[in-house]
Amino acid sequence: MTTDLAHTFHGIGVSAGTAVGPLVLVRPAPQPPADEAPTTDAAAAWAKVQAVLEEVAAGLEARAAAADAHAKPILEAGAMMARDPGLAAGIETQLGAGLGVTHAVAAAVAEYCAMFESLGGYMAERVTDLQDVRDRAVARLLGEPEPGVPALSVPSVLAAHDLAPAETATLTADTCLGIITEAGGPTSHTAILAAQLGIPAVVQAVGILSVPVGTTVALDGGVGEITVDPTAEEVALLAERKRRREAALAGGTGKGCTKDGYPVALLANIGTVEDARRAAAQPVEGVGLFRTEFLFLDRDTMPTLEEQTATYTEVFSAFGERRVVVRTLDAGADKPLKFADLGPEENPALGRRGLRLGMIRTDVLDTQLQALAAAYHATGADVRVMAPMVATQAEAVWFAERVRALGLPKVGVMIEVPSAAIRSRGILYHVDFASLGTNDLQQYTMAADRMQGELASLLDPWEPALLDVIAMACEGGHTMGKPIGVCGEAGGNPGLALVLVGLGVTSLSMAPSKVAAVRTVLAAHTREQCQQFAAAARAATSAGEAKRAVLAIADPILADLI
């Protein structure tokens, strides 16, 4: 939301740091023309689209060949999507229905995006990849330049409605001082890559594109504030904050713990083998959430036992003796797997997804558990397996019996629906641990679709109602002597990390780039202080008030890192 269009914008800070420089706008994507002629020769139109998709894929591959280690897999993933047979089939179907070529591409991509958005988390992040392929294909079909970042002759701050992963991946901190987008979120590729590159970034800064190109802007990627035409004093304040932040992070190493020595494991969220390799090289204590969906999506048949075993073995081996918490397949009616489609549902988010699907398609779940067990026995790794969308004790018992029958050492559940939080004591009686999926838990607590931008105000993780629900879950864990972690994005927010520890959370899982800041703020506060922060946040009447209440009583270092 904007406050003062003449001077200040506010968004969501997703990559901490500060920057000052001239504003440059990313070249917008061309739109399918409203007067485009319908397709009358579907075969000829399909041949044309196929050629264009191959050009897009080849272009991304060429850029990948010249890219560095962090950008290469992202560009290659975009190329793979341009060649995706499912997307191709969707476009061919739209052409057969008579849509013009650019509208056919847009319609097919929209269907794929809807599928990925329904998955949430890691897969929802792939939506921007798909949209980038769409935009590049539409531009080529119209004979226009592909959209993207212009050549930066001087170090600049980039502004865009959204930034495709293929564009973000090729940026460097030398020429790109900061990133501002009107769309996106904390889990978007823009956010993750900007943090990896050390580029300050703010998303959801509505109205930023109204600022003229070349205008000097100052941004704070921690608090999400952008100042237009900053004064010398404002620039000096930003520079001082940058200095304090760098000094604070310089000493952050080792395992996570509070100032008085209370241990809080700091873990990574991963979704692919490549994610595992990158995270394993970072100073994290293991994996708090291994999303396994990437193995299953866009396939006509279920991945084989051997294929899954090989993948899981590679992931477990990467982390050696460090823990790896695996979430079994989180799919269902809202995630149309071709080999496990239970048919349409009026409200898929409340339908047969997660463990509910596994209890119907036991062949899918059992094969995955057998593969996990084989990989565990092959590596001897610290493997912990949890089920998504558990709502009752009966579901927890059913899942735990299946996992333990295969000799897997630890079984847990995701707490991401309010019933599981409210009844956590009973559920935890039957399993070894639980992990809070704060993204879904908030969505269900607030009855607000987390993919609907208009409801963003209800989905701030500082929301006291969410903290109350988390507190109930943690009380059950304390009573049963079972650990409860957090693997939602809230765990990577330094201020919320303090609150979560105060509520009783024993581990925090996040993007690896966020670990240093969380480790630093934990080391600056005692467990008792964390409990005070939790009480202050729960006593608030709004998310904003909760955040301000914690900042007011925390060490000043938090304000530099949040």
PDB file of C-alpha atoms in Angstrom, residues 89-281:
ATOM      1  CA  ALA A  89      -0.540 -30.271 -25.158  1.00  0.00           C
ATOM      2  CA  GLY A  90      -2.506 -27.513 -23.475  1.00  0.00           C
ATOM      3  CA  ILE A  91      -1.566 -24.987 -26.162  1.00  0.00           C
ATOM      4  CA  GLU A  92      -2.438 -27.451 -28.911  1.00  0.00           C
ATOM      5  CA  THR A  93      -5.850 -27.990 -27.319  1.00  0.00           C
ATOM      6  CA  GLN A  94      -6.497 -24.237 -27.183  1.00  0.00           C
ATOM      7  CA  LEU A  95      -5.513 -23.854 -30.845  1.00  0.00           C
ATOM      8  CA  GLY A  96      -7.858 -26.683 -31.740  1.00  0.00           C
ATOM      9  CA  ALA A  97     -10.641 -24.782 -29.987  1.00  0.00           C
ATOM     10  CA  GLY A  98     -10.008 -21.838 -32.326  1.00  0.00           C
ATOM     11  CA  LEU A  99      -8.065 -19.417 -30.143  1.00  0.00           C
ATOM     12  CA  GLY A 100      -5.492 -17.203 -31.828  1.00  0.00           C
ATOM     13  CA  VAL A 101      -1.871 -18.193 -31.318  1.00  0.00           C
ATOM     14  CA  THR A 102      -0.985 -15.729 -28.550  1.00  0.00           C
ATOM     15  CA  HIS A 103      -4.294 -16.229 -26.753  1.00  0.00           C
ATOM     16  CA  ALA A 104      -3.805 -19.994 -26.945  1.00  0.00           C
ATOM     17  CA  VAL A 105      -0.391 -19.697 -25.293  1.00  0.00           C
ATOM     18  CA  ALA A 106      -1.773 -17.383 -22.605  1.00  0.00           C
ATOM     19  CA  ALA A 107      -4.766 -19.637 -21.878  1.00  0.00           C
ATOM     20  CA  ALA A 108      -2.670 -22.803 -21.589  1.00  0.00           C
ATOM     21  CA  VAL A 109      -0.159 -21.107 -19.296  1.00  0.00           C
ATOM     22  CA  ALA A 110      -3.009 -19.771 -17.155  1.00  0.00           C
ATOM     23  CA  GLU A 111      -4.230 -23.329 -16.599  1.00  0.00           C
ATOM     24  CA  TYR A 112      -0.755 -24.488 -15.594  1.00  0.00           C
ATOM     25  CA  CYS A 113      -0.312 -21.499 -13.290  1.00  0.00           C
ATOM     26  CA  ALA A 114      -3.582 -22.300 -11.539  1.00  0.00           C
ATOM     27  CA  MET A 115      -2.334 -25.826 -10.895  1.00  0.00           C
ATOM     28  CA  PHE A 116       0.996 -24.635  -9.503  1.00  0.00           C
ATOM     29  CA  GLU A 117      -0.588 -21.906  -7.381  1.00  0.00           C
ATOM     30  CA  SER A 118      -2.868 -24.461  -5.767  1.00  0.00           C
ATOM     31  CA  LEU A 119       0.225 -26.397  -4.696  1.00  0.00           C
ATOM     32  CA  GLY A 120       1.545 -23.458  -2.719  1.00  0.00           C
ATOM     33  CA  GLY A 121       5.079 -23.179  -1.388  1.00  0.00           C
ATOM     34  CA  TYR A 122       7.860 -24.252  -3.712  1.00  0.00           C
ATOM     35  CA  MET A 123       5.606 -25.100  -6.657  1.00  0.00           C
ATOM     36  CA  ALA A 124       3.746 -21.787  -6.466  1.00  0.00           C
ATOM     37  CA  GLU A 125       7.116 -20.150  -7.005  1.00  0.00           C
ATOM     38  CA  ARG A 126       7.257 -21.826 -10.439  1.00  0.00           C
ATOM     39  CA  VAL A 127       4.360 -19.662 -11.623  1.00  0.00           C
ATOM     40  CA  THR A 128       6.716 -16.817 -12.462  1.00  0.00           C
ATOM     41  CA  ASP A 129       8.836 -19.191 -14.568  1.00  0.00           C
ATOM     42  CA  LEU A 130       5.732 -20.150 -16.552  1.00  0.00           C
ATOM     43  CA  GLN A 131       4.667 -16.560 -17.015  1.00  0.00           C
ATOM     44  CA  ASP A 132       8.157 -15.688 -18.234  1.00  0.00           C
ATOM     45  CA  VAL A 133       7.966 -18.428 -20.873  1.00  0.00           C
ATOM     46  CA  ARG A 134       4.535 -17.093 -21.882  1.00  0.00           C
ATOM     47  CA  ASP A 135       5.752 -13.527 -22.182  1.00  0.00           C
ATOM     48  CA  ARG A 136       8.791 -14.490 -24.240  1.00  0.00           C
ATOM     49  CA  ALA A 137       6.704 -16.679 -26.536  1.00  0.00           C
ATOM     50  CA  VAL A 138       4.015 -14.033 -27.019  1.00  0.00           C
ATOM     51  CA  ALA A 139       6.653 -11.412 -27.817  1.00  0.00           C
ATOM     52  CA  ARG A 140       8.234 -13.635 -30.459  1.00  0.00           C
ATOM     53  CA  LEU A 141       4.861 -14.517 -31.954  1.00  0.00           C
ATOM     54  CA  LEU A 142       4.130 -10.791 -32.277  1.00  0.00           C
ATOM     55  CA  GLY A 143       7.581 -10.019 -33.673  1.00  0.00           C
ATOM     56  CA  GLU A 144       8.473  -7.813 -30.699  1.00  0.00           C
ATOM     57  CA  PRO A 145      11.534  -7.826 -28.412  1.00  0.00           C
ATOM     58  CA  GLU A 146      11.387 -10.191 -25.466  1.00  0.00           C
ATOM     59  CA  PRO A 147      10.585  -8.454 -22.165  1.00  0.00           C
ATOM     60  CA  GLY A 148      13.304  -8.061 -19.592  1.00  0.00           C
ATOM     61  CA  VAL A 149      15.898  -5.976 -17.834  1.00  0.00           C
ATOM     62  CA  PRO A 150      17.504  -3.288 -20.002  1.00  0.00           C
ATOM     63  CA  ALA A 151      21.272  -2.909 -20.144  1.00  0.00           C
ATOM     64  CA  LEU A 152      22.352  -1.053 -17.015  1.00  0.00           C
ATOM     65  CA  SER A 153      24.917   1.573 -17.994  1.00  0.00           C
ATOM     66  CA  VAL A 154      25.203   2.739 -14.383  1.00  0.00           C
ATOM     67  CA  PRO A 155      24.373   0.965 -11.104  1.00  0.00           C
ATOM     68  CA  SER A 156      20.601   1.283 -10.712  1.00  0.00           C
ATOM     69  CA  VAL A 157      17.503   0.237  -8.790  1.00  0.00           C
ATOM     70  CA  LEU A 158      15.181  -1.957 -10.858  1.00  0.00           C
ATOM     71  CA  ALA A 159      11.402  -1.608 -10.738  1.00  0.00           C
ATOM     72  CA  ALA A 160       8.890  -3.986 -12.334  1.00  0.00           C
ATOM     73  CA  HIS A 161       5.394  -5.325 -11.906  1.00  0.00           C
ATOM     74  CA  ASP A 162       7.114  -8.656 -11.274  1.00  0.00           C
ATOM     75  CA  LEU A 163      10.525  -9.978 -12.173  1.00  0.00           C
ATOM     76  CA  ALA A 164      10.956 -13.337 -13.897  1.00  0.00           C
ATOM     77  CA  PRO A 165      13.447 -15.775 -12.371  1.00  0.00           C
ATOM     78  CA  ALA A 166      15.351 -15.809 -15.655  1.00  0.00           C
ATOM     79  CA  GLU A 167      15.899 -12.063 -15.281  1.00  0.00           C
ATOM     80  CA  THR A 168      16.641 -12.046 -11.558  1.00  0.00           C
ATOM     81  CA  ALA A 169      19.151 -14.842 -11.949  1.00  0.00           C
ATOM     82  CA  THR A 170      21.379 -12.830 -14.290  1.00  0.00           C
ATOM     83  CA  LEU A 171      21.574  -9.732 -12.095  1.00  0.00           C
ATOM     84  CA  THR A 172      24.675  -8.820 -10.106  1.00  0.00           C
ATOM     85  CA  ALA A 173      25.059  -6.616  -7.077  1.00  0.00           C
ATOM     86  CA  ASP A 174      27.589  -4.525  -9.034  1.00  0.00           C
ATOM     87  CA  THR A 175      25.005  -3.087 -11.426  1.00  0.00           C
ATOM     88  CA  CYS A 176      21.697  -3.829  -9.695  1.00  0.00           C
ATOM     89  CA  LEU A 177      21.613  -1.911  -6.423  1.00  0.00           C
ATOM     90  CA  GLY A 178      18.094  -2.941  -5.475  1.00  0.00           C
ATOM     91  CA  ILE A 179      14.857  -4.518  -6.725  1.00  0.00           C
ATOM     92  CA  ILE A 180      11.307  -3.247  -6.304  1.00  0.00           C
ATOM     93  CA  THR A 181       8.217  -5.039  -7.609  1.00  0.00           C
ATOM     94  CA  GLU A 182       4.509  -4.356  -7.406  1.00  0.00           C
ATOM     95  CA  ALA A 183       3.706  -8.074  -7.232  1.00  0.00           C
ATOM     96  CA  GLY A 184       5.486 -11.092  -5.717  1.00  0.00           C
ATOM     97  CA  GLY A 185       5.799 -12.290  -2.162  1.00  0.00           C
ATOM     98  CA  PRO A 186       8.252 -13.542   0.484  1.00  0.00           C
ATOM     99  CA  THR A 187       8.599 -16.953  -1.204  1.00  0.00           C
ATOM    100  CA  SER A 188       8.934 -15.686  -4.771  1.00  0.00           C
ATOM    101  CA  HIS A 189      12.047 -16.321  -6.825  1.00  0.00           C
ATOM    102  CA  THR A 190      12.738 -12.590  -6.775  1.00  0.00           C
ATOM    103  CA  ALA A 191      12.844 -12.658  -2.982  1.00  0.00           C
ATOM    104  CA  ILE A 192      14.956 -15.789  -2.701  1.00  0.00           C
ATOM    105  CA  LEU A 193      17.455 -14.881  -5.392  1.00  0.00           C
ATOM    106  CA  ALA A 194      17.794 -11.277  -4.261  1.00  0.00           C
ATOM    107  CA  ALA A 195      18.692 -12.512  -0.787  1.00  0.00           C
ATOM    108  CA  GLN A 196      21.217 -14.978  -2.231  1.00  0.00           C
ATOM    109  CA  LEU A 197      22.813 -12.210  -4.284  1.00  0.00           C
ATOM    110  CA  GLY A 198      22.807  -9.728  -1.435  1.00  0.00           C
ATOM    111  CA  ILE A 199      20.579  -7.311  -3.357  1.00  0.00           C
ATOM    112  CA  PRO A 200      18.033  -5.407  -1.218  1.00  0.00           C
ATOM    113  CA  ALA A 201      14.495  -6.081  -2.428  1.00  0.00           C
ATOM    114  CA  VAL A 202      10.935  -4.958  -1.715  1.00  0.00           C
ATOM    115  CA  VAL A 203       7.834  -6.597  -3.191  1.00  0.00           C
ATOM    116  CA  GLN A 204       4.170  -5.543  -3.161  1.00  0.00           C
ATOM    117  CA  ALA A 205       5.170  -1.874  -3.527  1.00  0.00           C
ATOM    118  CA  VAL A 206       1.993  -0.866  -5.309  1.00  0.00           C
ATOM    119  CA  GLY A 207       2.352   2.289  -7.374  1.00  0.00           C
ATOM    120  CA  ILE A 208       6.126   2.241  -7.747  1.00  0.00           C
ATOM    121  CA  LEU A 209       5.820   2.112 -11.546  1.00  0.00           C
ATOM    122  CA  SER A 210       4.339   5.608 -11.469  1.00  0.00           C
ATOM    123  CA  VAL A 211       7.739   7.009 -10.445  1.00  0.00           C
ATOM    124  CA  PRO A 212       9.566   8.470 -13.485  1.00  0.00           C
ATOM    125  CA  VAL A 213      12.586   6.613 -14.850  1.00  0.00           C
ATOM    126  CA  GLY A 214      15.854   8.107 -13.630  1.00  0.00           C
ATOM    127  CA  THR A 215      14.420   9.365 -10.341  1.00  0.00           C
ATOM    128  CA  THR A 216      16.705   8.711  -7.390  1.00  0.00           C
ATOM    129  CA  VAL A 217      15.138   6.295  -4.912  1.00  0.00           C
ATOM    130  CA  ALA A 218      16.337   4.874  -1.617  1.00  0.00           C
ATOM    131  CA  LEU A 219      15.067   1.512  -0.433  1.00  0.00           C
ATOM    132  CA  ASP A 220      15.278  -0.443   2.775  1.00  0.00           C
ATOM    133  CA  GLY A 221      14.812  -4.145   2.040  1.00  0.00           C
ATOM    134  CA  GLY A 222      14.382  -4.957   5.710  1.00  0.00           C
ATOM    135  CA  VAL A 223      11.353  -2.820   6.544  1.00  0.00           C
ATOM    136  CA  GLY A 224      10.061  -2.580   2.974  1.00  0.00           C
ATOM    137  CA  GLU A 225      10.255   1.196   2.605  1.00  0.00           C
ATOM    138  CA  ILE A 226      11.104   3.154  -0.553  1.00  0.00           C
ATOM    139  CA  THR A 227      11.881   6.874  -0.450  1.00  0.00           C
ATOM    140  CA  VAL A 228      11.618   8.917  -3.644  1.00  0.00           C
ATOM    141  CA  ASP A 229      14.159  11.761  -4.043  1.00  0.00           C
ATOM    142  CA  PRO A 230      15.657  11.159  -0.576  1.00  0.00           C
ATOM    143  CA  THR A 231      17.323  14.006   1.293  1.00  0.00           C
ATOM    144  CA  ALA A 232      21.008  13.875   2.243  1.00  0.00           C
ATOM    145  CA  GLU A 233      19.974  13.159   5.822  1.00  0.00           C
ATOM    146  CA  GLU A 234      17.773  10.220   4.775  1.00  0.00           C
ATOM    147  CA  VAL A 235      20.607   8.777   2.696  1.00  0.00           C
ATOM    148  CA  ALA A 236      22.994   9.096   5.635  1.00  0.00           C
ATOM    149  CA  LEU A 237      20.553   7.269   7.923  1.00  0.00           C
ATOM    150  CA  LEU A 238      20.315   4.401   5.455  1.00  0.00           C
ATOM    151  CA  ALA A 239      24.099   4.169   5.198  1.00  0.00           C
ATOM    152  CA  GLU A 240      24.410   4.006   8.971  1.00  0.00           C
ATOM    153  CA  ARG A 241      21.820   1.244   9.148  1.00  0.00           C
ATOM    154  CA  LYS A 242      23.695  -0.734   6.494  1.00  0.00           C
ATOM    155  CA  ARG A 243      26.882  -0.425   8.530  1.00  0.00           C
ATOM    156  CA  ARG A 244      25.136  -1.666  11.689  1.00  0.00           C
ATOM    157  CA  ARG A 245      23.580  -4.619   9.860  1.00  0.00           C
ATOM    158  CA  GLU A 246      26.886  -5.759   8.384  1.00  0.00           C
ATOM    159  CA  ALA A 247      28.538  -5.517  11.790  1.00  0.00           C
ATOM    160  CA  ALA A 248      25.736  -7.515  13.412  1.00  0.00           C
ATOM    161  CA  LEU A 249      25.888 -10.334  10.864  1.00  0.00           C
ATOM    162  CA  ALA A 250      29.666 -10.577  10.869  1.00  0.00           C
ATOM    163  CA  GLY A 251      29.759 -12.712  14.011  1.00  0.00           C
ATOM    164  CA  GLY A 252      26.824 -15.030  13.250  1.00  0.00           C
ATOM    165  CA  THR A 253      28.168 -18.610  13.045  1.00  0.00           C
ATOM    166  CA  GLY A 254      27.575 -21.964  14.703  1.00  0.00           C
ATOM    167  CA  LYS A 255      24.415 -23.663  15.854  1.00  0.00           C
ATOM    168  CA  GLY A 256      21.313 -21.697  16.704  1.00  0.00           C
ATOM    169  CA  CYS A 257      20.688 -20.885  20.349  1.00  0.00           C
ATOM    170  CA  THR A 258      19.463 -18.073  22.559  1.00  0.00           C
ATOM    171  CA  LYS A 259      21.756 -15.851  24.587  1.00  0.00           C
ATOM    172  CA  ASP A 260      21.383 -18.160  27.599  1.00  0.00           C
ATOM    173  CA  GLY A 261      22.142 -21.292  25.587  1.00  0.00           C
ATOM    174  CA  TYR A 262      18.665 -22.643  24.787  1.00  0.00           C
ATOM    175  CA  PRO A 263      19.123 -24.608  21.527  1.00  0.00           C
ATOM    176  CA  VAL A 264      17.011 -23.747  18.471  1.00  0.00           C
ATOM    177  CA  ALA A 265      17.937 -25.766  15.392  1.00  0.00           C
ATOM    178  CA  LEU A 266      18.227 -23.618  12.252  1.00  0.00           C
ATOM    179  CA  LEU A 267      17.265 -25.638   9.187  1.00  0.00           C
ATOM    180  CA  ALA A 268      16.733 -25.209   5.449  1.00  0.00           C
ATOM    181  CA  ASN A 269      13.658 -25.588   3.261  1.00  0.00           C
ATOM    182  CA  ILE A 270      14.395 -27.455   0.012  1.00  0.00           C
ATOM    183  CA  GLY A 271      12.391 -28.764  -2.929  1.00  0.00           C
ATOM    184  CA  THR A 272      14.842 -30.429  -5.335  1.00  0.00           C
ATOM    185  CA  VAL A 273      18.156 -32.258  -5.410  1.00  0.00           C
ATOM    186  CA  GLU A 274      19.812 -29.051  -6.595  1.00  0.00           C
ATOM    187  CA  ASP A 275      18.304 -27.197  -3.622  1.00  0.00           C
ATOM    188  CA  ALA A 276      19.762 -29.885  -1.378  1.00  0.00           C
ATOM    189  CA  ARG A 277      23.249 -29.496  -2.815  1.00  0.00           C
ATOM    190  CA  ARG A 278      23.186 -25.724  -2.376  1.00  0.00           C
ATOM    191  CA  ALA A 279      21.728 -25.843   1.145  1.00  0.00           C
ATOM    192  CA  ALA A 280      24.125 -28.555   2.284  1.00  0.00           C
ATOM    193  CA  ALA A 281      27.027 -26.216   1.533  1.00  0.00           C
TER     194      ALA A 281
END
